[in-house]
Short mmCIF file of C-alpha atoms in Angstrom, two decimals:
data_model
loop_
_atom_site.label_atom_id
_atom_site.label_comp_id
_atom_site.label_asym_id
_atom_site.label_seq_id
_atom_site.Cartn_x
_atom_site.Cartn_y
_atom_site.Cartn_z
CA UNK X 1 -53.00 235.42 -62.72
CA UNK X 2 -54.21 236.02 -59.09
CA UNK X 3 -53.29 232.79 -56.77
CA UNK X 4 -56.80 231.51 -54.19
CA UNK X 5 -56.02 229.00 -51.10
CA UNK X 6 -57.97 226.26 -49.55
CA UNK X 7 -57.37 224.76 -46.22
CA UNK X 8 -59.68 222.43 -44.72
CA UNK X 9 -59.49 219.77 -42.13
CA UNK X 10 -59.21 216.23 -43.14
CA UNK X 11 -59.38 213.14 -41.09
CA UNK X 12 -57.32 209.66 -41.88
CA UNK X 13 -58.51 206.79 -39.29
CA UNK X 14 -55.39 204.18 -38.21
CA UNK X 15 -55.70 200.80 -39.22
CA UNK X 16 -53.96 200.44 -35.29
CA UNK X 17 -53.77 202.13 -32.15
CA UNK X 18 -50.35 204.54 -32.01
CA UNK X 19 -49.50 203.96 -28.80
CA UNK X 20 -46.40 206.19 -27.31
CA UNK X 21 -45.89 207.86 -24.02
CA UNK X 22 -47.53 210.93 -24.05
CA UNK X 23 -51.13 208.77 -25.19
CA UNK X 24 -52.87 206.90 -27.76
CA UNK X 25 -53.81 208.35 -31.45
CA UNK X 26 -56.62 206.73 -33.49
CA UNK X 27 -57.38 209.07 -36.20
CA UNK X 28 -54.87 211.16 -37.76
CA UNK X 29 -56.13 214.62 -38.28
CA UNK X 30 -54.14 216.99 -41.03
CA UNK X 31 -54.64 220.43 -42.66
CA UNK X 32 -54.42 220.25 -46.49
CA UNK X 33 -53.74 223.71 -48.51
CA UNK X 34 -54.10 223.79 -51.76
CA UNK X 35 -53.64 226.74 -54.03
CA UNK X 36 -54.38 227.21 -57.15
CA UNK X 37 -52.37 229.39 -59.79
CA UNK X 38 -52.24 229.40 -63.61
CA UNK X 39 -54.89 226.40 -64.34
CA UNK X 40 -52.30 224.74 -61.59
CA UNK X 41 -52.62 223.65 -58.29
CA UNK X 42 -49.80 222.73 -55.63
CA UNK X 43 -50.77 221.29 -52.49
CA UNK X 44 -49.43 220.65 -48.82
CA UNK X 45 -50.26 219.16 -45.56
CA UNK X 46 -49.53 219.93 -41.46
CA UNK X 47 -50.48 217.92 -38.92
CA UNK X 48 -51.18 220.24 -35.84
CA UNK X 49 -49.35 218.53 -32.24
CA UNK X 50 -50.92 219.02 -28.90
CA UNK X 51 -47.19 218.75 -27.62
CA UNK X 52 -46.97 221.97 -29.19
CA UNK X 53 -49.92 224.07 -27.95
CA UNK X 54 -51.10 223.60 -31.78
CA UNK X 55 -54.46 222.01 -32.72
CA UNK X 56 -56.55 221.92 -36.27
CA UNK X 57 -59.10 224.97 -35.15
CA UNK X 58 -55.59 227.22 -34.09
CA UNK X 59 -53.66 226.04 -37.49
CA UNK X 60 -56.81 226.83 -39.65
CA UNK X 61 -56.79 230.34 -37.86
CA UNK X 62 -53.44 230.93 -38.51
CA UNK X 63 -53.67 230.21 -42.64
CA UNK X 64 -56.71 232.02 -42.38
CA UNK X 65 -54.35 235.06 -40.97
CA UNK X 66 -52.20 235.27 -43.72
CA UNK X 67 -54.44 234.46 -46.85
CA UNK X 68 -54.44 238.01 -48.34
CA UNK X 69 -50.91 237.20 -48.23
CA UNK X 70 -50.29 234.17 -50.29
CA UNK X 71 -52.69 234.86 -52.61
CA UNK X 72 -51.51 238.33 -52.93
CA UNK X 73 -47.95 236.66 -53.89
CA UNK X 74 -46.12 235.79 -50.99
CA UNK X 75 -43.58 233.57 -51.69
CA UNK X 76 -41.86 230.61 -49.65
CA UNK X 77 -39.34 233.23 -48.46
CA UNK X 78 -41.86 235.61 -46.96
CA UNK X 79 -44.49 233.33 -45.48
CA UNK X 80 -40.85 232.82 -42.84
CA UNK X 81 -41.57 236.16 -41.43
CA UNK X 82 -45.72 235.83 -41.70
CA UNK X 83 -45.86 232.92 -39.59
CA UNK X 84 -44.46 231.29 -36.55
CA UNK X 85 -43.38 227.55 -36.96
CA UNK X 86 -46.03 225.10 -37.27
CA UNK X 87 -48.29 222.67 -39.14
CA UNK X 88 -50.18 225.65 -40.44
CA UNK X 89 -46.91 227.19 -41.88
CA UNK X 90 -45.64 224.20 -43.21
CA UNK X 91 -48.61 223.21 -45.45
CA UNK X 92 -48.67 226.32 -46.73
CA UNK X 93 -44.74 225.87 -47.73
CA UNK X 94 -44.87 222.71 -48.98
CA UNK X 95 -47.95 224.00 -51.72
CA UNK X 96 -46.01 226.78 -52.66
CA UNK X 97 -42.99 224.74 -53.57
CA UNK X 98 -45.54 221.73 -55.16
CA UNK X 99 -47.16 224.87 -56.80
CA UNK X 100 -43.92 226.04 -58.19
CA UNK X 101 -42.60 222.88 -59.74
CA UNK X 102 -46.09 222.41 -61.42
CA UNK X 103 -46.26 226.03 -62.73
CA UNK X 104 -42.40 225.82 -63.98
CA UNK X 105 -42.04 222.07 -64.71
CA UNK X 106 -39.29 221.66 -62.48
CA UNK X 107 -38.97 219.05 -59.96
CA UNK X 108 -38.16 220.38 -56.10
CA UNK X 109 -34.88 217.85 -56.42
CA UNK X 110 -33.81 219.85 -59.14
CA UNK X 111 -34.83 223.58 -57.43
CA UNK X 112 -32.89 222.89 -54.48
CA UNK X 113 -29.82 221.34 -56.16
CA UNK X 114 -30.52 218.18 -54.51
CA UNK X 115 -30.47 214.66 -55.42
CA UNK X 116 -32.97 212.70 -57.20
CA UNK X 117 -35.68 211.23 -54.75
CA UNK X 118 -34.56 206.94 -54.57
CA UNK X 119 -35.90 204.28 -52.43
CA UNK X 120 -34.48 204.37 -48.84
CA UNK X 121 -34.32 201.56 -45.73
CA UNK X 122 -37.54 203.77 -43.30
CA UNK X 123 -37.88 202.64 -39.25
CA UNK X 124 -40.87 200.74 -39.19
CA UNK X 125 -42.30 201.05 -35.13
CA UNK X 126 -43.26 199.24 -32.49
CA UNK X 127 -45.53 200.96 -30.10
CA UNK X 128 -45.81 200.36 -26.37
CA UNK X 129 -47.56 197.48 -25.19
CA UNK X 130 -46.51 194.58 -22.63
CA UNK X 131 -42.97 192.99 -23.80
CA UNK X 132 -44.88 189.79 -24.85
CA UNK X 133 -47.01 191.86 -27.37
CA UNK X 134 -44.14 193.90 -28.55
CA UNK X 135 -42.31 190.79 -29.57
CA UNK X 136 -44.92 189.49 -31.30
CA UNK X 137 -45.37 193.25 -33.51
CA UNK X 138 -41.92 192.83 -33.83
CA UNK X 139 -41.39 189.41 -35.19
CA UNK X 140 -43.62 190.78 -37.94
CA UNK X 141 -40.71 192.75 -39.20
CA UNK X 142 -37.88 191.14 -38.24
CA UNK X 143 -36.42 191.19 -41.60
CA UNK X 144 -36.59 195.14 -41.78
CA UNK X 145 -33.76 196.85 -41.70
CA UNK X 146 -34.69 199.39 -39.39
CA UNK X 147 -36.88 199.34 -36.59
CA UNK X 148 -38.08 202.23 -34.08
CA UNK X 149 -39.25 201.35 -30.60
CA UNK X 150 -41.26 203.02 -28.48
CA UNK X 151 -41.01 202.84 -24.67
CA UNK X 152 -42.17 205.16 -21.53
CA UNK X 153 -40.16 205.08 -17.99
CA UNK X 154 -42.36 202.03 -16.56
CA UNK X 155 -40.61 198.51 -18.25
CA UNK X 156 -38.21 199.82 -21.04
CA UNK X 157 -35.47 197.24 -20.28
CA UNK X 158 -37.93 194.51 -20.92
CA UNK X 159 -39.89 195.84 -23.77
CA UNK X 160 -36.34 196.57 -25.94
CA UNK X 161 -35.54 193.15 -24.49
CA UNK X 162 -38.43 191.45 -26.16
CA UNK X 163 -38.07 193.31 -28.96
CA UNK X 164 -34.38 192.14 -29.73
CA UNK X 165 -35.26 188.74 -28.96
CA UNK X 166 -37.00 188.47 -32.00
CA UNK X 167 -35.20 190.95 -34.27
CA UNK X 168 -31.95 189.93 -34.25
CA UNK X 169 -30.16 192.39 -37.05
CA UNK X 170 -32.41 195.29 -37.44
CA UNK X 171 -30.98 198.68 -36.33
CA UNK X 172 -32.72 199.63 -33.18
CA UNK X 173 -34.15 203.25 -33.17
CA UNK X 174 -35.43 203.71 -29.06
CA UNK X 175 -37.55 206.34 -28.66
CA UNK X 176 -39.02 207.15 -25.03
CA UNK X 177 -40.81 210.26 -26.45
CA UNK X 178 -39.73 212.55 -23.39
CA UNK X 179 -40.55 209.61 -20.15
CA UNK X 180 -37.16 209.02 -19.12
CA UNK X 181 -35.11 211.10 -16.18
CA UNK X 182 -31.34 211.66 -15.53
CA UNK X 183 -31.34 208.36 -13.06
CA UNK X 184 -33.43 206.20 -15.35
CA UNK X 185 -31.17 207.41 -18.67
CA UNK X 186 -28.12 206.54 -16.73
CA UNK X 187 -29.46 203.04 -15.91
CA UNK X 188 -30.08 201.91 -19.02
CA UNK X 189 -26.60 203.01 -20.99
CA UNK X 190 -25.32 199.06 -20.79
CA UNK X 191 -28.53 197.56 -21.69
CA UNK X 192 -28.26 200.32 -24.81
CA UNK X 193 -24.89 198.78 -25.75
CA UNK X 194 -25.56 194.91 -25.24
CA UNK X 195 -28.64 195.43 -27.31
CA UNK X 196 -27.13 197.22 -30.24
CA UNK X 197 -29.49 200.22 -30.21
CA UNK X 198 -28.02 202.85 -32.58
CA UNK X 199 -29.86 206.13 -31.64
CA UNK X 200 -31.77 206.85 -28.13
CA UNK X 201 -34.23 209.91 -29.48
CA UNK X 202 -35.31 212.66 -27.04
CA UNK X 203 -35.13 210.26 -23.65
CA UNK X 204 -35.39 213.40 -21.38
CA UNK X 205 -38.21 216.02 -21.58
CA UNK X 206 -36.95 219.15 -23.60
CA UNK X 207 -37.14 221.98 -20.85
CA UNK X 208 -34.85 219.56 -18.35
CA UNK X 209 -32.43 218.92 -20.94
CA UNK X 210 -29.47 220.95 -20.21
CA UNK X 211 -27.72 218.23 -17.85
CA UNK X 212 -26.98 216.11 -21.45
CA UNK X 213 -24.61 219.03 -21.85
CA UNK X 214 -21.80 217.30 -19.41
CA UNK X 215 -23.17 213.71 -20.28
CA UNK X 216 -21.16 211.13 -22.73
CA UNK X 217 -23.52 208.51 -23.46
CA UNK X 218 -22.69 205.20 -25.04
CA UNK X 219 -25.57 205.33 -27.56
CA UNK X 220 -25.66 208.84 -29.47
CA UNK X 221 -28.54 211.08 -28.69
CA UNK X 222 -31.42 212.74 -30.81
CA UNK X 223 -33.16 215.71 -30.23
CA UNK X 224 -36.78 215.86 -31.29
CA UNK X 225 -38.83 218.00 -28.90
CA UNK X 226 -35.60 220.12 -27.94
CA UNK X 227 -35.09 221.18 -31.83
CA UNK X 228 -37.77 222.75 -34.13
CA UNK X 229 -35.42 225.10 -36.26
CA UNK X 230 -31.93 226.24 -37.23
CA UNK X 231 -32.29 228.88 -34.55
CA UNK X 232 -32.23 225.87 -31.16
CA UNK X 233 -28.95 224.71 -33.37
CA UNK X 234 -26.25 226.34 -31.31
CA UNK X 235 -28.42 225.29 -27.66
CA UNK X 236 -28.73 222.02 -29.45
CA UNK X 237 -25.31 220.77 -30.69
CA UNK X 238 -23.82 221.39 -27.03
CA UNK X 239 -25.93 218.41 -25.78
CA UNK X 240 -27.37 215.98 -28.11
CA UNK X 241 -24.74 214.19 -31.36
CA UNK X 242 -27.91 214.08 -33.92
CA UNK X 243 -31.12 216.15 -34.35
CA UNK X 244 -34.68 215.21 -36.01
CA UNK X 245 -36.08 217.37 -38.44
CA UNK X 246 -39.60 217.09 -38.99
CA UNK X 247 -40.91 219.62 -41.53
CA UNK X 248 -44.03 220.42 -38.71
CA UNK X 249 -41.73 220.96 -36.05
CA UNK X 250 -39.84 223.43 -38.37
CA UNK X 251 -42.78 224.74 -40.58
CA UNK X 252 -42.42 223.33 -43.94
CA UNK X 253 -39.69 222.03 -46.08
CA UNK X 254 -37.87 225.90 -46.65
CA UNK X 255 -37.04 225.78 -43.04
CA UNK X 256 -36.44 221.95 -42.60
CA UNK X 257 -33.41 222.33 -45.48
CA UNK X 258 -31.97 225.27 -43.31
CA UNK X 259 -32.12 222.96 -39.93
CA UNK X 260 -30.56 220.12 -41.97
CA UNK X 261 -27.53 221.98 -43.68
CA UNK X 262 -27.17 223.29 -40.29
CA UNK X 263 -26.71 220.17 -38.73
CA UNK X 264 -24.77 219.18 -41.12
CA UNK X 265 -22.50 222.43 -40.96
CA UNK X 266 -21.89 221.42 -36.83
CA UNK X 267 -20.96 217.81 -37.27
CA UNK X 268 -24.44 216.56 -36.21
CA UNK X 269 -26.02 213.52 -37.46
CA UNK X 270 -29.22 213.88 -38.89
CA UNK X 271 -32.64 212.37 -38.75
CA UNK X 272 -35.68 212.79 -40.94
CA UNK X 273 -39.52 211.73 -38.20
CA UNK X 274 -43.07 212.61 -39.14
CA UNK X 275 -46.23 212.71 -37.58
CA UNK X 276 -48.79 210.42 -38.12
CA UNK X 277 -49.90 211.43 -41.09
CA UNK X 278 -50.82 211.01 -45.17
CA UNK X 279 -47.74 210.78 -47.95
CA UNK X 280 -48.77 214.29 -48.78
CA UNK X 281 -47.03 215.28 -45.30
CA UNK X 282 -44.15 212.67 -46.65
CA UNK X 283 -43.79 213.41 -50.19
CA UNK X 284 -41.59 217.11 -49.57
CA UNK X 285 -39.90 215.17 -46.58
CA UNK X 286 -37.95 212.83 -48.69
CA UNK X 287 -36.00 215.92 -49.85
CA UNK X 288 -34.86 216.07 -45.94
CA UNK X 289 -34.48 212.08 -45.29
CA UNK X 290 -32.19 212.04 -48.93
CA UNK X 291 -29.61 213.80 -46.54
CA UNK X 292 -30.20 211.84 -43.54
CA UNK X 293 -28.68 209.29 -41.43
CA UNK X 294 -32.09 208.06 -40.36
CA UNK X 295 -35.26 207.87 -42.20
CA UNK X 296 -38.49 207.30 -40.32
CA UNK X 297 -41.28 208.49 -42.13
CA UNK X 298 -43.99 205.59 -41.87
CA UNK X 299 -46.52 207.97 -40.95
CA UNK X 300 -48.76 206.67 -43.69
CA UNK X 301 -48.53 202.90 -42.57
CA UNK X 302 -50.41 203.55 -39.83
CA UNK X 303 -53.50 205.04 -41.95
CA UNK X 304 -56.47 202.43 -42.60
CA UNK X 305 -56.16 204.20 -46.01
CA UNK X 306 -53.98 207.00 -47.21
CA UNK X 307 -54.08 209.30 -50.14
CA UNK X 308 -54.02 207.75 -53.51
CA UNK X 309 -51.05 207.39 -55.26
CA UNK X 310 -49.01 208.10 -52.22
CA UNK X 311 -45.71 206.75 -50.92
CA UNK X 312 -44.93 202.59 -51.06
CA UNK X 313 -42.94 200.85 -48.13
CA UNK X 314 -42.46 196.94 -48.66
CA UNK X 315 -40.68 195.45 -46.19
CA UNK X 316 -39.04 198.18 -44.52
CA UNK X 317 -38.17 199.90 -48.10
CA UNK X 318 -39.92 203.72 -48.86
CA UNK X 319 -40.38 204.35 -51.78
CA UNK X 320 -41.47 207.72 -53.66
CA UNK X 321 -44.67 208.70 -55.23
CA UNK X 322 -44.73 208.51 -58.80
CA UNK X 323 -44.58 211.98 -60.80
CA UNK X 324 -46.94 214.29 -60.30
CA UNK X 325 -47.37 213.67 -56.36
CA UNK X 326 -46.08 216.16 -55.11
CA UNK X 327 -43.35 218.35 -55.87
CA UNK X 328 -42.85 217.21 -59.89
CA UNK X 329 -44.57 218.36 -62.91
#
């Protein structure tokens, strides 16, 4: 039977401001594919990033490129070489592989020899605000396991400060988003230490990066914006001990397993992030964060309402969508 694909633009409005360095999100805006095969349909989402030179009109465009395509047959394998890395490419990935488990009745856990999707301990975040206010988001989830922080160059010591002061055994996830330079990075190694942080992700912006190379830092190091695929992997591993994969970044789930065994296969650690963003962007990225070190996919938490029958998180715990999601029969 011949395959059609939708795409169209939906918009989720946050509960919250997101507040991290490079601005302030209010609305999270994702492309949802959906196409339909054999009285089944398998779905995906992207969520295009400005960081990236991507917005909704340009991902849109690019699904719109390769339609004929996909519903001509392309599989998961081909739609690598149709399409450049992305939000566009990755929701068309992810509904392929939804598509396939619904067609087959076979779960993605199982078609990747991978294990069983469980509940797993996910960063909840504190965005940036004045120290005062950050200890006060932060005392709201003390008892988490894991907490992310966000900070920009202008009061970080303060702001992680504050933040401790109130969460006293959470592992600390700091994430400057880019703000930092060589001289501030520096400063702040003992302050990393005293306060326990576990992982400092992407400090440094990604094109001035190559200094980390001859730099031992007290607190490992994550690459986010300095790793999309398997191919910055060599570039990567020479300065940073742990990489992010976000299934955006690396244009759907086919490509995120590649970055991950790869990571894996150089003795990095390995992180799972999302954009902000519906469980239908989270759902295939649990496959990632089942092999992960780090698991920060709250995306959906910060949605004033999110997709039904989505992903759970009580207090600090993720928890899958029930069958039939995404990615099950």
């Amino acid at each position: 039977m011949p395959r059609t694909l939708e795409a169209r633009h939906d918009r989720f409005a946050l509960h919250t401001p997101f507040r991290i360095a490079r601005g302030v999100k209010t609305a999270a805006d994702v492309i949802t594919v959906s196409i339909m095969q054999d009285g089944h349909a398998g779905h995906g989402e992207g969520v295009p990033y400005p960081r990236y030179g991507e917005s909704v009109a340009s991902a849109l465009d690019e699904i719109a490129h390769v339609r004929d395509a996909i519903e001509g047959g392309a599989d998961r394998e081909d739609l690598l070489g149709l399409l450049q890395p992305g939000a566009g490419r990755n929701a068309i990935d992810c509904a392929l592989w939804d598509l396939e488990a619904k067609r087959w009745g076979r779960a993605v856990a199982t078609m990747i020899d991978g294990p069983d999707l469980t509940s797993m301990p996910n960063a909840l975040t504190v965005v940036i605000d004045t120290p005062a206010a950050m200890a006060r988001a932060a005392a709201l989830i003390a008892a988490a396991p894991l907490i992310k922080v966000k900070v920009n160059h202008e009061n970080p010591a303060e702001q992680l400060r504050a933040v401790r002061s109130v969460a006293h055994n959470a592992t600390l996830i700091v994430d400057p988003n880019e703000s930092w330079d060589r001289t501030l990075l520096e400063a702040m190694q003992p302050l990393l230490v005293e306060l326990r942080v576990a992982l400092l992700e992407q400090p440094v912006p990604a094109s001035a990066d190559a200094w980390l190379a001859d730099f031992s830092p007290a607190v490992p190091i994550c690459a986010d914006e300095s790793v999309h695929t398997a191919d910055d992997l060599d570039r990567v591993a020479a300065r940073y001990q742990c990489v992010n994969v976000k299934l955006d970044k690396a244009g759907g789930l086919t490509a995120a397993l590649a970055l991950a065994h790869g990571a894996r296969a150089r003795g990095l650690g390995l992180m799972t992030g999302c954009m902000v963003s519906s469980s239908l962007s989270i759902a295939p990225a649990l496959h990632v964060a089942m092999l992960s070190d780090f698991v920060d996919l709250d995306g959906p938490l910060w949605l004033a309402e999110d997709r039904e029958g989505g992903v759970t998180v009580i207090g600090g715990i993720l928890s899958p969508p029930p069958p039939g999601f995404w990615g099950t029969p």
